[in-house]
Short mmCIF file of C-alpha atoms in Angstrom, two decimals:
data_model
loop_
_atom_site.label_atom_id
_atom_site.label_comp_id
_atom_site.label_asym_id
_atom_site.label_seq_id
_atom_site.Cartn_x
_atom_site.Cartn_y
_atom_site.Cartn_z
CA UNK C 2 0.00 0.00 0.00
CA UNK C 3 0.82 3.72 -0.66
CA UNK C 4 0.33 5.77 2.71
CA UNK C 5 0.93 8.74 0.93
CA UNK C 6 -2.60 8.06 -0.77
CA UNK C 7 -5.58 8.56 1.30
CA UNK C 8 -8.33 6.00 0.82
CA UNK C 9 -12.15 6.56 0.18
CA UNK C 10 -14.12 4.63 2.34
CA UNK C 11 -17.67 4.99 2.56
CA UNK C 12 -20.65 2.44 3.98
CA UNK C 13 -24.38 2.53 3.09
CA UNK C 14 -27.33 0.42 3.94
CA UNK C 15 -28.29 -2.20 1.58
CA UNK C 16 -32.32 -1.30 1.91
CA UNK C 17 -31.38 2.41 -0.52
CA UNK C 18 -29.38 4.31 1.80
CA UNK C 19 -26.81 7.00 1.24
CA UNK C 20 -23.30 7.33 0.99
CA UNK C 21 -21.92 7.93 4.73
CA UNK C 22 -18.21 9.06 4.94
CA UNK C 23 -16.13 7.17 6.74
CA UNK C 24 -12.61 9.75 7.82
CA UNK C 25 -9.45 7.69 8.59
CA UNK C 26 -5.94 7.45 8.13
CA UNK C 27 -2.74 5.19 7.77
CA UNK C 28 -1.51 4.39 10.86
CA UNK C 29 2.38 5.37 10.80
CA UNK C 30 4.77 3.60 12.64
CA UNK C 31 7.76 1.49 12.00
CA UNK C 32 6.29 -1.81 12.45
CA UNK C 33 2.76 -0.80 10.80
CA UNK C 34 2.42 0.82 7.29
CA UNK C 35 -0.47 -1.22 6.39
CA UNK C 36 -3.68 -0.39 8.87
CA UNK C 37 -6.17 2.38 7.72
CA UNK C 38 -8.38 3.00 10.77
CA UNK C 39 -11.37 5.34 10.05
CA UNK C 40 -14.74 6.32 11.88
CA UNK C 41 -17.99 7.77 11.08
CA UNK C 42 -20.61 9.07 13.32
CA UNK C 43 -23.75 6.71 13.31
CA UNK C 44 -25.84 7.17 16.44
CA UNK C 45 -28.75 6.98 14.77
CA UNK C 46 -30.30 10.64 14.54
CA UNK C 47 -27.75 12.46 13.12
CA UNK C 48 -27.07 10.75 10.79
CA UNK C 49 -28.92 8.67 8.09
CA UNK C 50 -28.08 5.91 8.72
CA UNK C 51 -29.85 2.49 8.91
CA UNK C 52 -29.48 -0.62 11.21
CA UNK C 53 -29.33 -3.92 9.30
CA UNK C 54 -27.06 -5.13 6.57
CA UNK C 55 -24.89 -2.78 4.90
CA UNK C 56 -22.06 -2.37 2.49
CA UNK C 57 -18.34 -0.65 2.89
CA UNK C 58 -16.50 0.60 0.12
CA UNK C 59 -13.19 1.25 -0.27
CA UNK C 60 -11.56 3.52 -3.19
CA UNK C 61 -8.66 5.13 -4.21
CA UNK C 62 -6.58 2.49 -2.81
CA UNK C 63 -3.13 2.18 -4.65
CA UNK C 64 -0.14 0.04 -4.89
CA UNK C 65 3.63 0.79 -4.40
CA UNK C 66 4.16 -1.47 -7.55
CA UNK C 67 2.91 -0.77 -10.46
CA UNK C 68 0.78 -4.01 -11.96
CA UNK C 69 2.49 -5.22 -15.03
CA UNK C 70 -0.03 -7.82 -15.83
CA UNK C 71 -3.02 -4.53 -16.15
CA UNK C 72 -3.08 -1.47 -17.27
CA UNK C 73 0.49 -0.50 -15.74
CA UNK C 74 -1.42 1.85 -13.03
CA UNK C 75 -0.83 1.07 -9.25
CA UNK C 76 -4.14 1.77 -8.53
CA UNK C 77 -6.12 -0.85 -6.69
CA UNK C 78 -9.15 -2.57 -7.34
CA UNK C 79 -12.27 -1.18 -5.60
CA UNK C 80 -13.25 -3.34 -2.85
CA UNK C 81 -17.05 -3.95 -1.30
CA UNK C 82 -17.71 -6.09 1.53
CA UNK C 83 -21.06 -6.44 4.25
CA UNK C 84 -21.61 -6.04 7.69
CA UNK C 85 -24.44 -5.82 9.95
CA UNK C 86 -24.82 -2.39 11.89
CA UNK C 87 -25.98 -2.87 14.89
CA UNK C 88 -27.28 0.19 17.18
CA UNK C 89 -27.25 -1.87 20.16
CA UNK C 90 -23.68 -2.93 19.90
CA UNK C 91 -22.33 0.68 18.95
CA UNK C 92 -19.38 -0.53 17.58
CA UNK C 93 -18.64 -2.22 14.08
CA UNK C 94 -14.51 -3.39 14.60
CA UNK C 95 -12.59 -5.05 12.35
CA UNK C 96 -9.35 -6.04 10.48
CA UNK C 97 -8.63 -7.16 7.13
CA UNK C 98 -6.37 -6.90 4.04
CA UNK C 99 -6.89 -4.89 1.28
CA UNK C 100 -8.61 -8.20 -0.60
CA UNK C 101 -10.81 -9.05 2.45
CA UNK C 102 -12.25 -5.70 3.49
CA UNK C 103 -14.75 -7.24 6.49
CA UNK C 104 -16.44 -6.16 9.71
CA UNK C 105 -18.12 -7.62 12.53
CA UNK C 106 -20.68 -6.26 15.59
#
């Protein structure tokens, strides 16, 4: 991964919702300079949205090598995964690598 490069991560609910942004950054340390740790405010009233299954996105991601085998670009594939969000919980946690963007409540 490219620190340098912020990500685009957003989530929505799978029932219509909208686009919720989702602010993080690359954690920077010697030992770490692959975790992106974001938040986004979902309590329920102020923002819209909805409890239930729901789908993360991740953009913009990009590569310190460039991919010989596509187009040449280092820019990543975007990736899509589900998750339940869960007001009662309050907290959606997870990791994962770039390929196997997850979360669990």
């Amino acid at each position: 991964m490219n620190p340098s490069v912020l990500l685009k991560v957003t989530f929505k609910s799978t029932l219509g919702g909208t686009d919720h942004e989702v602010v993080g950054k690359w954690i920077d340390t010697s030992d770490d300079r692959v975790t992106w740790v974001g938040s986004a405010l979902i309590d329920g009233q102020t923002a819209t949205a909805q409890s239930g299954p729901n789908e993360l996105t991740v953009k913009d991601g990009t590569s310190c090598v460039r991919d010989p085998d596509g187009d040449g670009s280092n820019v990543m594939d975007d990736e899509t995964a589900l998750f339940t969000l869960d007001f009662g919980t309050a907290e959606v946690a997870a990791t994962g690598g770039a390929t196997n963007v997850g979360a669990t409540s």
